[in-house]
Amino acid sequence: MNIKFLLKPVNFILLLCCITLFSCKDGQKESEYTAYLFTYFTGNGDGEEAIRYAISKDGYNFYALNNNEPIISSNEISLSGGVRDPHILRKEDGSGYYMVVTDLLSQKGWTNTAMTLLTSDDMVSWSSSIIDIPQTYPEFSKVMRVWAPQTIYDAAAKKYMVYFSMLEPGSYDKIYYAYVNEDFTGLESAPKQLFFNPNKKASIDGDIIKKDGKFYLFYKTEGDQDKGIKVAISDSLTSGYKAEPGNVDQTDKAVEGSGVFKLINSEDYILMYDVYMDGSYQFTKSSDLKNFEIVDEDISMNFHPRHGTVMPITIKELQRLLNAFPSDDLVGVTGASNSAIKKNNIVIKSDENTIYLPVKYGTDISNFNPEFKTLPGVAVSPEGAQDFSNGPVAYDISTGDETKTFQVTVAVANNPVVEGYYADPEIIYAEKDKKYYLYPTSDGFNSWSGTYFKTFSSEDLVNWTDEGVILDLEKDVSWTSRNAWAPTMIEKKIDGKYKYFYYFTAAQQVGVAVSDSPKGPFKDSGAPLISEKPEGIKGGQNIDPDIFEDPQSGKNYLYWGNGFLAVVELNDDMTSIKENTLKVLTPDHTFREGAEVFFRNGKYYFMWAEDDTRSPNYKVRYATADSPLGPLTIPEDNIVIQKDVKKEILATGHNSVIQVPGKDEWYLVYHRFTRPKGEAMGEAAGFHREVAIDSLAFNEDGSIIEVKPTLEGIAPLN
């Protein structure tokens, strides 16, 4: 996943986050730092190439200041009318700040020759100077672009150094440096070459950080094979950089704009970079600046940044920025740490002055303390436990000169049924241990790039236990290691023993794995069961399997498809296909994916998801048949479940169905966008989904009564 973007304008619903202390830099005491400032721009459109600010209390969760609007006019500080790639640095003596930016408006093309230097005493008011390289230095008169400047203090020279990439005709981008004059308005001399890619490919977006006496230069390179974010290391700031082999970015996607900062009170560093083709940002963590792990699941932003940098700030600096650049959606409360709260689903509505805290089943809300977390200098009252059983409780949130009263509601919310990002839920009741088992896609990974499957168990469909990973493509599957999606499961009793057959999507093929326990571990068969599309099918994908045992014939059928619905009969071994049984059953043009088949009162029900999982309009439809092989009869009104805009429940789709054993009692298990952040995520909401369960009911004629998605979910089964 990449980062959890929470973009929304004035009515943005603020995600709450946990708080930790911050890191320190530039020789100041750790205790002086309580927050981070993120400087960034937002894109290539009108008004987007401008400096913006965001703040964070922990280096992981960021909130835009100034309603995500520029903090200074690009027209006033640039030749082109646009600025990009802002880099901010505190002066070594703590007396002020420097910022450098690329002077470029992309709508005029990607050729530029200037950068802007800015100085400030307070990070609120800035003075600026423009350096046009060809105009200033004739030896660089043919320079075609001057990109991504950054500033660092050279302790040996006792000067500030600006470094940036330049491109000249017939060459490739190289990184140059020059010292800046005392008032930070110009360069002391012509730029000198600092680093070039030994593979003679571009090196741009340089970012230098010092660790253990060595200088680490992170840079982006390009090429057909060797591309991405790399690092070069030197004992000297201005020379001797040796490129390390391999990449430090953790994605195969196109990336740029790396930024590194150290977390205070920690030996860990964050390396972030712009996955610009996807419109997302990825965060990784390292203690040695060589080996990085993705920490995207811990990251959130209520804005979409492009190439920016992060600097630690003090309480005083934070309060100054909050006063100068207030945001309508930043109310001062930044977390609630009570363990009963489903933290992904907290809702703050600043325009309505309300806070909604969903809590787990069994929570005593008559004596409940949210344990609010706040930004520095913010006070919340009343303190301690309150009685929420009779409705909202009024809280005063004071941010210095202003106090606002918020109505805080605490309510039991059984949806989502498990915390975290999961999708494409399959559910079974296991006769072996008399429990329900949930088998979802592990979600929250950018572009559905998860590689493992988990299961959860429950005796009542409300209280779930995480049983851990049951199949890991990278460890357990020999024929692929990517895109673990949409599993389906069946319990079979063979020769007096229970066996579990787990069909799953991987690399747009369908595999099968077997276990003696519904908890796994599962052993893969060694090859995909479905790898080719049905004859005559051109588009779509071989994904989203559904296994179904016909209670009337005892035969077992596997359904699957995206853009088409196919079915085959399985042999008795459950791991091979009966020859000449493949059939295409695509219901109509609304069929997208996520087939689910079940049997009730002599009827076969076929459900499927319509639209795209990234769309708020993702929904479930159904048809009926007298046979597991059709033909299908599609009711005139055949919606099973769809979004509820008033409840802010969106993209309700890709479901399974469970019947309580021995009863005509049914439940729909489905996924939805994560709430409330999903609506603001754009397409990223399509891989940040949550699993919910609601009751499924039928009319006397067997037609399905449309399910209304809820926050409350269902009551525990007896």
XYZ file of C-alpha atoms in Angstrom, residues 387-653:
267
model
C -20.916 7.931 30.476
C -21.603 7.627 26.738
C -24.534 5.230 27.099
C -27.114 8.030 26.901
C -25.689 9.701 23.806
C -22.911 12.141 22.903
C -20.779 13.819 25.562
C -19.622 17.425 25.122
C -15.845 17.993 25.119
C -14.085 21.349 24.994
C -10.973 21.361 22.794
C -8.785 24.390 23.441
C -6.066 25.343 20.962
C -4.499 28.355 22.601
C -6.742 31.338 21.948
C -9.718 29.312 20.724
C -12.018 26.755 22.365
C -14.512 24.634 20.447
C -17.075 22.235 21.858
C -17.283 18.835 20.175
C -20.014 16.256 20.627
C -18.265 12.919 21.131
C -20.145 9.698 20.434
C -18.899 6.283 21.524
C -20.739 3.349 19.949
C -20.197 -0.374 19.562
C -19.422 -1.085 15.900
C -19.038 -4.719 14.898
C -18.196 -3.653 11.345
C -15.465 -3.987 10.299
C -15.349 -7.454 11.821
C -11.544 -7.563 12.004
C -9.293 -4.538 12.350
C -6.949 -3.699 9.530
C -7.143 -3.922 5.757
C -8.702 -7.098 4.370
C -10.870 -7.803 1.338
C -12.565 -10.468 -0.825
C -13.795 -12.387 2.242
C -14.547 -16.106 2.079
C -16.228 -17.758 5.055
C -16.958 -21.355 6.078
C -18.285 -23.196 9.100
C -15.878 -25.985 10.034
C -17.618 -29.062 11.397
C -14.291 -30.309 12.713
C -14.042 -27.726 15.510
C -17.469 -26.048 15.308
C -16.100 -22.636 14.398
C -16.481 -20.122 11.608
C -13.381 -19.278 9.579
C -12.816 -16.109 7.600
C -10.362 -16.250 4.670
C -9.714 -12.778 3.184
C -7.227 -11.125 0.876
C -4.532 -9.366 2.911
C -5.106 -5.792 1.768
C -3.436 -2.414 2.213
C -0.660 -3.103 -0.275
C -0.164 -0.765 -3.196
C -1.849 -2.036 -6.358
C -2.994 -5.240 -4.647
C 0.590 -6.452 -4.220
C 0.105 -8.581 -1.095
C 1.833 -11.968 -1.044
C 0.286 -13.881 1.870
C -3.044 -15.125 3.216
C -4.338 -15.219 6.789
C -7.370 -16.713 8.504
C -9.517 -15.658 11.464
C -11.728 -17.899 13.601
C -14.916 -17.165 15.536
C -17.656 -18.988 17.403
C -20.205 -16.185 17.010
C -19.312 -14.170 13.851
C -18.486 -11.102 15.996
C -15.480 -11.958 18.137
C -12.630 -13.048 15.872
C -9.220 -14.551 16.605
C -6.296 -13.967 14.248
C -4.938 -17.429 13.456
C -2.002 -16.059 11.488
C -0.612 -16.670 8.017
C -1.756 -19.916 6.426
C -0.116 -19.587 3.007
C 2.774 -17.347 1.967
C 3.422 -17.193 -1.771
C 7.052 -16.224 -1.291
C 7.731 -19.233 0.949
C 5.128 -21.849 0.114
C 4.325 -21.532 -3.599
C 6.881 -22.466 -6.244
C 5.105 -21.194 -9.351
C 4.670 -17.530 -8.366
C 5.229 -15.043 -5.565
C 2.887 -12.172 -6.435
C -0.678 -10.917 -6.099
C -2.256 -13.080 -3.412
C -5.965 -12.453 -3.917
C -9.496 -13.683 -3.314
C -9.363 -17.183 -1.790
C -12.159 -19.706 -1.382
C -12.343 -22.717 0.921
C -14.219 -25.982 1.379
C -14.222 -28.599 4.119
C -14.497 -32.220 2.973
C -14.643 -35.460 4.943
C -12.596 -38.052 3.102
C -12.108 -41.577 4.485
C -13.342 -40.377 7.869
C -10.902 -37.467 8.093
C -11.467 -33.790 7.481
C -9.552 -32.172 4.640
C -9.495 -28.525 3.677
C -9.073 -27.387 0.090
C -8.023 -23.776 -0.331
C -8.318 -22.236 -3.797
C -6.598 -18.896 -4.259
C -5.604 -16.336 -6.858
C -1.926 -15.677 -7.485
C -0.374 -13.936 -10.492
C -3.832 -13.913 -12.146
C -4.059 -17.693 -11.988
C -5.917 -20.020 -9.635
C -4.000 -22.364 -7.353
C -5.034 -24.946 -4.776
C -3.502 -25.894 -1.446
C -4.513 -28.587 1.041
C -4.444 -28.953 4.820
C -5.758 -31.199 7.586
C -6.842 -28.133 9.566
C -8.890 -25.037 8.736
C -6.052 -23.069 10.377
C -3.459 -24.540 8.044
C -0.658 -24.571 7.267
C -1.602 -25.350 3.678
C 0.534 -27.195 1.173
C 0.374 -25.933 -2.395
C -0.227 -28.455 -5.177
C 2.866 -27.237 -7.046
C 1.185 -25.791 -10.127
C -1.751 -23.529 -10.972
C -5.082 -25.271 -11.346
C -6.418 -22.592 -13.710
C -3.896 -20.819 -15.932
C -5.643 -20.350 -19.288
C -8.785 -18.400 -20.085
C -11.740 -20.287 -21.531
C -11.704 -20.645 -25.293
C -13.040 -17.533 -26.996
C -12.503 -15.253 -23.991
C -10.207 -12.385 -24.921
C -10.241 -9.996 -21.969
C -10.512 -10.333 -18.241
C -8.456 -12.351 -15.785
C -8.417 -15.796 -14.218
C -9.107 -14.593 -10.682
C -11.644 -14.808 -7.842
C -12.368 -18.543 -7.514
C -15.427 -19.867 -5.685
C -15.797 -23.516 -4.668
C -19.276 -25.013 -4.368
C -20.523 -28.505 -3.522
C -23.924 -29.246 -5.016
C -25.978 -30.656 -2.134
C -28.283 -32.452 -4.581
C -25.664 -34.286 -6.659
C -22.594 -34.188 -4.452
C -20.545 -32.805 -7.353
C -17.978 -30.084 -6.754
C -17.739 -27.034 -8.996
C -15.133 -24.305 -9.236
C -16.275 -20.916 -10.519
C -13.953 -18.035 -11.388
C -13.398 -15.040 -13.637
C -13.024 -11.298 -14.037
C -14.969 -9.990 -17.040
C -16.393 -13.483 -17.527
C -17.833 -16.222 -15.319
C -16.516 -19.723 -15.952
C -17.155 -23.026 -14.203
C -15.608 -26.508 -14.232
C -16.396 -29.665 -12.343
C -13.618 -31.000 -10.125
C -12.558 -34.587 -9.766
C -12.984 -36.348 -6.447
C -9.407 -35.465 -5.468
C -10.520 -31.770 -5.432
C -7.188 -30.747 -6.959
C -7.799 -31.574 -10.624
C -10.360 -30.644 -13.267
C -12.751 -33.124 -14.867
C -12.130 -32.995 -18.585
C -14.640 -31.429 -20.960
C -16.701 -29.799 -18.197
C -15.707 -26.161 -18.652
C -18.573 -23.799 -19.300
C -18.951 -20.008 -19.494
C -21.945 -18.650 -17.550
C -21.422 -14.869 -17.640
C -24.774 -13.459 -16.438
C -24.857 -10.060 -18.198
C -22.859 -6.879 -18.752
C -22.914 -6.057 -15.012
C -20.712 -9.035 -14.155
C -17.230 -7.941 -13.167
C -15.799 -10.467 -10.694
C -16.213 -12.051 -7.270
C -18.629 -14.903 -7.988
C -20.393 -16.564 -5.037
C -22.689 -19.585 -5.406
C -24.941 -21.107 -2.731
C -28.081 -23.255 -2.479
C -31.314 -22.511 -0.604
C -34.762 -24.115 -0.786
C -34.179 -25.783 -4.133
C -32.656 -22.723 -5.783
C -29.087 -22.021 -6.783
C -28.048 -18.421 -6.160
C -25.286 -16.746 -8.150
C -23.850 -13.494 -6.816
C -21.221 -11.239 -8.381
C -19.626 -7.825 -8.033
C -20.419 -5.045 -10.475
C -18.112 -2.124 -11.336
C -14.504 -1.715 -10.196
C -13.321 -2.356 -6.658
C -11.777 1.148 -6.755
C -15.184 2.686 -7.401
C -17.561 3.813 -4.625
C -20.291 2.233 -6.758
C -18.908 -1.301 -6.442
C -21.928 -3.440 -5.558
C -23.335 -6.978 -5.554
C -26.008 -8.394 -7.873
C -27.523 -11.860 -8.132
C -29.270 -14.382 -10.350
C -30.914 -17.750 -9.700
C -30.908 -21.083 -11.470
C -32.293 -24.610 -11.201
C -28.843 -26.089 -11.749
C -25.273 -25.204 -10.702
C -24.552 -24.926 -14.427
C -27.406 -22.537 -15.234
C -29.080 -21.167 -17.215
C -29.279 -18.069 -15.015
C -32.441 -16.093 -14.379
C -31.769 -12.477 -13.520
C -34.462 -10.724 -11.456
C -35.493 -7.241 -12.530
C -34.380 -5.824 -9.179
C -31.287 -7.881 -8.414
C -29.106 -5.677 -6.210
C -27.922 -7.501 -3.091
C -25.990 -4.656 -1.477
C -24.722 -1.236 -2.526
C -23.214 1.892 -1.000
C -24.961 4.009 1.604
C -23.762 7.571 1.083
C -25.417 8.916 4.235
C -23.558 6.391 6.362
C -20.398 6.957 4.306
C -20.215 3.222 3.561
C -18.883 2.822 0.037
C -17.845 0.134 -2.460
C -19.728 -2.739 -0.836
C -18.823 -5.791 -2.898
